[in-house]
Coordinates of C-alpha atoms in Angstrom, one line a residue:
M732 CA -55.2 -28.4 72.4
H733 CA -55.1 -26.6 69.0
I734 CA -52.5 -28.0 66.6
V735 CA -51.7 -26.4 63.3
M736 CA -50.1 -28.6 60.7
F737 CA -48.1 -27.3 57.8
A738 CA -47.8 -29.5 54.6
D739 CA -46.1 -29.2 51.3
Q740 CA -49.3 -30.4 49.5
H741 CA -53.0 -30.2 50.0
L742 CA -54.3 -33.2 51.9
A743 CA -56.8 -34.1 49.1
S744 CA -53.8 -34.8 46.8
L745 CA -52.2 -38.2 46.4
G746 CA -49.2 -39.1 48.6
G747 CA -48.2 -41.0 51.7
A748 CA -47.6 -38.0 53.9
Q749 CA -51.1 -36.6 52.9
V750 CA -52.7 -39.9 53.9
S751 CA -51.0 -39.9 57.2
M752 CA -51.9 -36.3 58.0
R753 CA -55.6 -36.9 57.2
L754 CA -55.6 -39.8 59.5
Q755 CA -53.8 -38.0 62.2
R756 CA -56.3 -35.1 62.0
R757 CA -59.2 -37.4 62.3
F758 CA -58.0 -39.2 65.4
L759 CA -56.8 -36.0 67.1
E760 CA -60.3 -34.6 66.6
R761 CA -61.8 -37.8 68.0
A762 CA -59.7 -37.2 71.1
G763 CA -61.2 -33.7 71.5
H764 CA -58.4 -31.6 70.0
T765 CA -58.7 -29.0 67.2
V766 CA -56.5 -29.3 64.1
T767 CA -55.9 -26.7 61.4
I768 CA -54.2 -27.7 58.1
V769 CA -52.1 -25.1 56.2
A770 CA -51.3 -26.3 52.7
P771 CA -51.2 -25.0 49.1
G772 CA -54.6 -24.7 47.4
M773 CA -55.2 -27.3 44.7
S774 CA -55.3 -26.0 41.1
R775 CA -56.9 -29.3 40.0
R776 CA -60.5 -29.5 41.0
R777 CA -61.8 -32.6 42.5
A778 CA -65.4 -33.7 42.9
P779 CA -67.0 -32.0 46.0
A780 CA -66.5 -33.8 49.3
A781 CA -67.6 -33.0 52.8
R782 CA -64.0 -33.2 54.0
P783 CA -60.8 -33.7 52.0
D784 CA -59.8 -36.3 54.6
A785 CA -62.9 -38.4 54.1
A786 CA -60.8 -41.3 52.7
A787 CA -57.2 -42.5 52.6
E788 CA -54.9 -44.5 50.5
P789 CA -51.6 -46.4 51.2
D790 CA -48.3 -44.9 50.0
G791 CA -50.2 -42.8 47.5
P792 CA -51.2 -45.3 44.8
T793 CA -55.0 -45.3 45.4
P794 CA -57.3 -42.3 45.4
D795 CA -60.3 -42.1 47.5
G796 CA -62.7 -43.6 45.0
E797 CA -63.9 -40.4 43.5
E798 CA -64.5 -40.0 39.8
A799 CA -61.5 -38.6 37.9
P800 CA -61.6 -34.8 38.3
Q801 CA -61.7 -32.5 35.4
P802 CA -58.5 -30.4 35.0
D803 CA -58.7 -26.7 35.8
D804 CA -59.1 -24.7 32.5
R805 CA -57.1 -21.7 33.9
D806 CA -54.0 -20.7 32.0
P807 CA -50.9 -21.4 34.1
D808 CA -49.4 -18.1 33.0
E809 CA -52.1 -16.3 34.9
G810 CA -50.4 -17.1 38.2
P811 CA -51.9 -18.8 41.3
A812 CA -55.4 -19.9 40.9
P813 CA -57.8 -18.7 43.5
S814 CA -58.5 -21.3 46.2
E815 CA -61.7 -23.3 46.0
P816 CA -64.4 -22.3 48.4
Q817 CA -63.5 -23.4 51.9
Q818 CA -65.6 -26.6 52.5
D819 CA -63.8 -27.3 55.7
E820 CA -62.9 -24.6 58.2
G821 CA -60.0 -26.7 59.4
Y822 CA -58.1 -25.9 56.2
V823 CA -56.1 -22.8 55.3
E824 CA -55.3 -23.0 51.5
T825 CA -52.3 -20.8 50.7
P826 CA -52.1 -19.1 47.2
S827 CA -50.3 -21.6 44.9
I828 CA -49.2 -22.3 41.4
P829 CA -49.4 -25.8 39.9
I830 CA -46.0 -27.7 39.5
T831 CA -47.1 -30.8 37.7
A832 CA -48.7 -31.3 34.3
D833 CA -51.8 -32.8 35.9
R834 CA -52.1 -29.8 38.3
E835 CA -52.4 -32.2 41.2
Y836 CA -49.6 -30.6 43.1
G837 CA -48.9 -26.9 43.9
L838 CA -46.2 -24.6 45.3
S839 CA -46.8 -21.8 47.7
W840 CA -43.7 -19.6 47.8
P841 CA -42.4 -19.1 51.4
G842 CA -42.2 -15.3 51.7
R843 CA -43.8 -12.2 53.0
R844 CA -46.9 -12.5 50.9
T845 CA -47.6 -16.0 52.1
D846 CA -46.7 -15.0 55.6
R847 CA -49.3 -12.2 55.6
F848 CA -51.9 -14.6 54.3
V849 CA -51.2 -17.3 56.9
D850 CA -51.1 -14.7 59.7
A851 CA -54.5 -13.3 58.7
E852 CA -56.2 -16.7 58.4
L853 CA -54.8 -18.2 61.6
A854 CA -55.7 -15.0 63.5
K855 CA -59.4 -15.9 62.9
R856 CA -58.9 -19.2 64.7
P857 CA -58.6 -20.3 68.4
P858 CA -55.2 -19.7 70.1
I859 CA -52.6 -22.2 68.9
D860 CA -50.7 -24.5 71.2
V861 CA -48.3 -26.2 68.9
V862 CA -47.1 -26.1 65.3
H863 CA -46.6 -29.5 63.6
I864 CA -44.5 -29.3 60.4
Q865 CA -45.1 -32.3 58.1
G866 CA -43.4 -31.0 54.9
D867 CA -39.8 -30.8 53.5
F868 CA -40.0 -27.8 51.3
W869 CA -42.3 -24.7 51.0
G870 CA -44.7 -26.0 53.6
A871 CA -41.8 -26.6 56.1
L872 CA -40.3 -23.2 55.5
T873 CA -43.7 -21.4 55.8
G874 CA -44.5 -23.3 59.0
H875 CA -41.2 -22.6 60.7
R876 CA -41.4 -18.9 59.7
Y877 CA -44.9 -18.7 61.3
A878 CA -43.8 -20.5 64.5
R879 CA -40.8 -18.2 64.8
R880 CA -42.9 -15.1 64.4
E881 CA -45.4 -16.3 67.0
G882 CA -43.0 -17.9 69.4
L883 CA -44.8 -21.3 69.3
P884 CA -43.3 -24.7 70.0
V885 CA -42.6 -26.9 66.9
V886 CA -42.8 -30.6 66.2
H887 CA -41.3 -31.5 62.8
T888 CA -42.1 -34.9 61.3
M889 CA -39.5 -35.9 58.7
H890 CA -41.4 -38.0 56.1
N891 CA -38.9 -38.1 53.3
R892 CA -35.3 -38.8 52.3
V893 CA -34.8 -35.6 50.4
D894 CA -31.5 -36.8 48.8
V895 CA -33.0 -40.1 47.5
G896 CA -36.2 -38.4 46.4
L897 CA -34.4 -35.7 44.3
A898 CA -32.0 -38.3 42.8
A899 CA -35.1 -40.1 41.5
I900 CA -36.7 -37.1 39.8
V901 CA -34.0 -34.6 38.7
P902 CA -31.0 -35.1 36.3
F903 CA -28.4 -33.3 38.5
P904 CA -29.4 -34.0 42.2
G905 CA -26.2 -32.6 43.6
L906 CA -26.8 -29.2 42.1
A907 CA -30.4 -29.4 43.2
L908 CA -29.4 -30.0 46.8
R909 CA -27.0 -27.1 46.8
A910 CA -29.8 -24.9 45.5
L911 CA -32.2 -26.3 48.1
N912 CA -29.8 -25.5 50.9
A913 CA -29.2 -22.0 49.6
W914 CA -33.0 -21.5 49.4
R915 CA -33.4 -22.7 53.0
R916 CA -30.7 -20.3 54.2
Q917 CA -32.4 -17.4 52.4
A918 CA -36.0 -18.2 53.6
L919 CA -35.1 -19.5 57.1
P920 CA -31.6 -18.3 58.2
L921 CA -30.1 -19.7 61.3
A922 CA -29.0 -17.4 64.1
M923 CA -25.3 -18.3 63.8
E924 CA -23.1 -16.1 61.5
P925 CA -21.6 -17.2 59.3
E926 CA -23.9 -20.2 58.8
P927 CA -22.1 -23.5 57.8
P928 CA -22.7 -24.1 54.1
G929 CA -24.9 -27.1 53.5
V930 CA -24.4 -29.2 50.4
D931 CA -26.5 -32.4 50.9
G932 CA -29.9 -33.6 51.9
W933 CA -28.9 -34.2 55.5
A934 CA -27.6 -30.6 55.9
Y935 CA -30.9 -29.3 54.5
L936 CA -33.0 -31.4 56.9
G937 CA -30.7 -30.3 59.7
G938 CA -31.3 -26.7 58.8
L939 CA -35.0 -27.2 59.2
A940 CA -34.7 -29.3 62.4
A941 CA -32.7 -26.5 64.0
F942 CA -35.9 -24.6 64.5
A943 CA -37.8 -27.6 66.0
D944 CA -38.4 -28.5 69.7
A945 CA -38.9 -32.2 68.7
V946 CA -38.4 -34.2 65.6
T947 CA -40.3 -37.4 64.8
A948 CA -39.8 -40.1 62.0
P949 CA -42.1 -42.9 60.8
S950 CA -39.5 -45.7 61.3
A951 CA -36.6 -46.6 63.6
H952 CA -34.2 -46.9 60.6
F953 CA -35.0 -43.4 59.3
A954 CA -34.8 -42.0 62.8
R955 CA -31.4 -43.5 63.4
R956 CA -30.1 -42.1 60.0
L957 CA -31.3 -38.7 60.9
E958 CA -29.5 -38.9 64.2
A959 CA -26.3 -40.3 62.7
H960 CA -26.1 -37.5 60.2
G961 CA -26.6 -34.8 62.8
V962 CA -30.0 -33.7 61.8
F963 CA -31.3 -33.8 65.4
P964 CA -29.9 -35.3 68.6
H965 CA -32.9 -37.5 69.5
V966 CA -35.6 -38.4 67.0
D967 CA -38.9 -39.9 68.3
V968 CA -40.1 -42.9 66.3
I969 CA -43.9 -42.8 65.6
W970 CA -45.1 -45.0 62.8
N971 CA -47.7 -43.8 60.4
G972 CA -50.8 -45.8 61.3
I973 CA -53.9 -47.4 59.9
D974 CA -57.4 -46.4 60.8
D975 CA -58.6 -48.6 63.6
D976 CA -62.1 -49.0 62.2
V977 CA -60.8 -49.7 58.7
L978 CA -58.4 -52.3 60.1
D979 CA -61.1 -54.0 62.1
A980 CA -63.4 -54.1 59.1
A981 CA -60.7 -55.5 56.8
V982 CA -59.8 -58.2 59.4
A983 CA -63.4 -59.2 59.9
A984 CA -64.0 -59.4 56.1
G985 CA -60.8 -61.3 55.4
P986 CA -60.8 -64.9 54.4
T987 CA -60.7 -67.5 57.2
A988 CA -58.8 -70.0 55.0
R989 CA -56.7 -69.7 51.8
E990 CA -58.8 -69.8 48.6
P991 CA -57.7 -72.6 46.2
G992 CA -55.5 -71.6 43.2
P993 CA -52.0 -70.7 42.3
P994 CA -50.0 -68.3 44.6
R995 CA -51.4 -64.8 44.6
F996 CA -49.0 -61.8 44.8
V997 CA -50.0 -58.1 45.0
W998 CA -47.7 -55.2 44.1
L999 CA -49.1 -51.8 44.9
G1000 CA -47.7 -48.3 44.7
R1001 CA -47.0 -45.4 42.5
M1002 CA -45.6 -46.5 39.1
S1003 CA -42.4 -44.5 39.1
P1004 CA -38.8 -45.6 38.7
E1005 CA -37.9 -45.5 42.5
K1006 CA -40.7 -47.9 43.2
R1007 CA -39.1 -50.5 40.8
L1008 CA -42.2 -52.0 39.3
L1009 CA -40.4 -52.8 36.0
P1010 CA -37.6 -54.8 37.7
F1011 CA -40.3 -56.7 39.6
L1012 CA -42.1 -57.7 36.3
E1013 CA -38.7 -58.7 34.8
A1014 CA -38.1 -60.8 37.9
V1015 CA -41.5 -62.5 37.6
A1016 CA -40.7 -63.5 34.0
E1017 CA -37.2 -64.7 35.0
S1018 CA -38.6 -66.8 37.9
R1019 CA -41.0 -68.7 35.6
I1020 CA -43.4 -69.1 38.4
R1021 CA -47.0 -70.0 37.7
A1022 CA -48.9 -67.5 39.9
D1023 CA -51.4 -64.7 39.8
I1024 CA -49.8 -61.2 40.0
E1025 CA -52.0 -58.2 40.6
V1026 CA -50.6 -54.7 40.2
I1027 CA -52.5 -52.0 42.0
G1028 CA -51.9 -48.3 41.4
G1029 CA -51.0 -45.9 38.6
G1030 CA -48.4 -43.5 37.4
A1031 CA -46.0 -42.5 34.7
Q1032 CA -44.6 -46.1 34.1
E1033 CA -48.0 -47.8 33.7
G1034 CA -47.8 -47.9 29.9
A1035 CA -44.2 -49.2 30.0
A1036 CA -45.1 -51.9 32.5
K1037 CA -47.9 -53.2 30.3
R1038 CA -45.7 -53.2 27.3
L1039 CA -43.0 -55.1 29.2
V1040 CA -45.5 -57.8 30.2
E1041 CA -46.6 -58.1 26.6
R1042 CA -43.0 -58.5 25.4
L1043 CA -41.8 -60.8 28.2
K1044 CA -44.9 -63.0 28.3
P1045 CA -44.3 -64.4 31.8
A1046 CA -45.7 -67.8 32.9
A1047 CA -47.5 -65.9 35.6
S1048 CA -50.8 -64.1 35.0
V1049 CA -50.3 -60.4 35.4
T1050 CA -53.4 -58.1 35.9
F1051 CA -53.3 -54.3 36.2
A1052 CA -56.1 -53.3 38.6
G1053 CA -55.6 -49.6 38.4
R1054 CA -56.2 -47.3 41.3
L1055 CA -58.6 -48.7 43.9
P1056 CA -60.4 -47.3 46.9
Y1057 CA -58.4 -47.9 50.1
E1058 CA -60.8 -50.4 51.6
E1059 CA -60.9 -52.5 48.4
T1060 CA -57.1 -52.4 48.3
L1061 CA -57.0 -53.8 51.9
R1062 CA -59.4 -56.5 50.8
R1063 CA -57.1 -57.5 47.9
I1064 CA -54.1 -57.5 50.3
A1065 CA -56.0 -59.8 52.8
R1066 CA -56.9 -62.2 50.0
A1067 CA -53.3 -62.3 48.6
D1068 CA -50.7 -64.8 49.6
A1069 CA -48.0 -62.2 49.6
V1070 CA -47.4 -58.5 49.0
V1071 CA -44.2 -57.5 47.1
Q1072 CA -42.1 -54.5 48.2
T1073 CA -39.5 -53.5 45.7
S1074 CA -38.2 -50.0 46.4
I1075 CA -34.7 -49.8 48.0
G1076 CA -33.5 -46.9 50.2
F1077 CA -36.4 -44.7 49.2
E1078 CA -39.1 -45.4 51.8
T1079 CA -38.9 -43.9 55.2
Q1080 CA -41.4 -46.4 56.5
G1081 CA -42.9 -48.6 53.8
M1082 CA -46.6 -48.6 54.8
T1083 CA -47.7 -51.4 52.5
V1084 CA -45.8 -54.3 54.2
F1085 CA -47.1 -53.1 57.6
E1086 CA -50.7 -53.0 56.3
A1087 CA -50.2 -56.5 54.9
A1088 CA -48.7 -57.7 58.2
S1089 CA -51.7 -56.2 60.1
L1090 CA -53.9 -58.4 57.9
G1091 CA -51.8 -61.5 58.3
T1092 CA -50.3 -61.4 54.8
P1093 CA -46.5 -61.9 54.5
A1094 CA -44.3 -59.9 52.1
V1095 CA -41.4 -60.2 49.8
V1096 CA -39.1 -57.4 51.0
S1097 CA -36.4 -55.8 48.9
D1098 CA -35.3 -53.1 51.4
P1099 CA -33.3 -54.6 54.4
D1100 CA -34.2 -51.6 56.6
I1101 CA -37.9 -52.3 56.1
A1102 CA -37.3 -56.0 56.7
H1103 CA -35.5 -55.3 60.0
E1104 CA -38.4 -53.1 61.2
L1105 CA -40.9 -55.7 60.2
A1106 CA -39.0 -58.4 62.1
S1107 CA -41.0 -61.4 60.9
G1108 CA -43.4 -62.7 58.2
F1109 CA -41.3 -62.0 55.1
W1110 CA -39.0 -63.3 52.4
P1111 CA -35.9 -61.2 52.1
V1112 CA -34.4 -60.3 48.7
G1113 CA -30.8 -61.2 48.6
N1114 CA -29.2 -62.0 52.0
G1115 CA -31.4 -59.6 53.8
L1116 CA -28.5 -57.7 55.3
I1117 CA -27.4 -55.5 52.4
P1118 CA -29.5 -54.2 49.5
D1119 CA -29.6 -56.3 46.4
A1120 CA -31.2 -54.5 43.4
S1121 CA -30.5 -57.3 40.9
T1122 CA -33.3 -58.9 39.0
H1123 CA -31.8 -62.3 39.8
A1124 CA -32.1 -61.8 43.5
L1125 CA -35.7 -60.6 43.3
A1126 CA -36.6 -63.5 41.0
R1127 CA -35.1 -66.0 43.5
A1128 CA -37.1 -64.4 46.4
V1129 CA -40.3 -64.5 44.4
R1130 CA -39.7 -68.1 43.4
A1131 CA -39.0 -69.1 47.1
A1132 CA -42.2 -67.3 48.1
A1133 CA -44.2 -69.2 45.5
T1134 CA -42.8 -72.5 46.6
D1135 CA -43.5 -71.9 50.3
I1136 CA -47.0 -70.7 49.5
A1137 CA -47.8 -73.8 47.5
A1138 CA -46.4 -76.0 50.2
G1139 CA -48.3 -74.2 53.0
T1140 CA -45.1 -73.1 54.7
A1141 CA -45.3 -69.3 54.2
P1142 CA -43.9 -67.3 57.1
T1143 CA -46.5 -65.7 59.4
P1144 CA -46.3 -62.0 60.4
D1145 CA -46.1 -61.0 64.1
P1146 CA -49.8 -60.6 65.3
S1147 CA -48.7 -57.7 67.5
T1148 CA -47.9 -55.6 64.4
G1149 CA -51.6 -54.8 63.8
E1150 CA -52.0 -53.5 67.3
R1151 CA -48.9 -51.4 67.2
F1152 CA -49.9 -50.1 63.8
R1153 CA -53.4 -48.8 64.9
Q1154 CA -53.7 -45.0 64.5
S1155 CA -55.2 -44.7 68.0
S1156 CA -51.9 -45.8 69.5
R1157 CA -49.9 -43.6 67.1
T1158 CA -52.1 -40.6 68.1
D1159 CA -51.4 -41.3 71.8
A1160 CA -47.7 -41.3 71.1
M1161 CA -47.8 -38.0 69.2
L1162 CA -49.9 -36.4 72.0
E1163 CA -47.1 -37.2 74.4
V1164 CA -44.6 -35.4 72.2
Y1165 CA -47.0 -32.4 72.0
R1166 CA -47.3 -32.3 75.7
R1167 CA -43.6 -32.5 76.1
V1168 CA -42.8 -29.5 73.9
T1169 CA -45.6 -27.4 75.2
G1170 CA -44.7 -28.1 78.8
A1171 CA -41.1 -27.2 78.1
R1172 CA -42.0 -23.6 77.1

């Protein structure tokens, strides 16, 4: 089977969706299938690699261990930078312009110029069986436009809550969502006339899903939300997984017994407001626990986080480890007594706690949806039923976790989580969806 995946960002860039797609591609190819990735070319040059999917990182906080790339010296006003030489024939890099100051991320405008480029590049490749959309914006629009031109079946994986994501990064999210819906109607109009006006994130996702033969989501709670808001009648739940080999190696290298010392907590992720690192550090100070806190990752709030620790002077020891290779991150998780998850209503899966559970490490969980999906092996923040974003609730949960760890009574994650989280099982599940939509044509 030849699967073409469309993404909003190049798979060598940081991000949870990119990590998942790299892993999906690797395991589909192991199973004998061909995968082509269509994504914006990167303006920011990275060190050469045999394949952009040669390593992965959880939820976007950790790069693949390469040295920091040097920024492209091209003037942004010159327009889209030419794509780097194709090191991997499985990639089609669409002309793009950088959209972030560090030039890590790019935009490929969904229109006739991009259509012609995609058509010409994919015409050089074997016949295509299915189009798999794994983006929410220009990648999604470009992919659906291509599938409609070619009459190909479409699977669309919804990775993000568009409404929550925009609210975290733009000052007027309501206006942004109206503009987004108008953009979708212009780039990908529905057959019905007049088309119902969309005003929110669910309407936007529904406008994309209208062109799909199947829709998947990385968690049951996100799938049910998509169905409840009329995005798609039935959404298949297929978790984002972890590389079988990496998981086996991490489990084999993990400690056989707890190392002596105070309770050890790990927080990892992108240091941005929606991830709520600063409230966590405030909660650590308020809890007055004596523990070792390790913060893994990087981002815009790193400086603010370090200044906050200096000002609050918590009883716990707080260490900023920076961005780490994925395998090292897993080793740190395996050695920790608990992982701390602090975002609320933002994650569509919450990879970190599932990685931790696969390694036998429990978690402090702020998002009740993630806690419900995890089922066991965690301390809830608040009552565990409704979200509680207060620093007091988080401090109480951290204090309870530290007490249980010291007493040797920490909860134990369900051992079956690791097996259900393996990428091989997730690939098998996705192949069933591919066969369903191709057989229905």
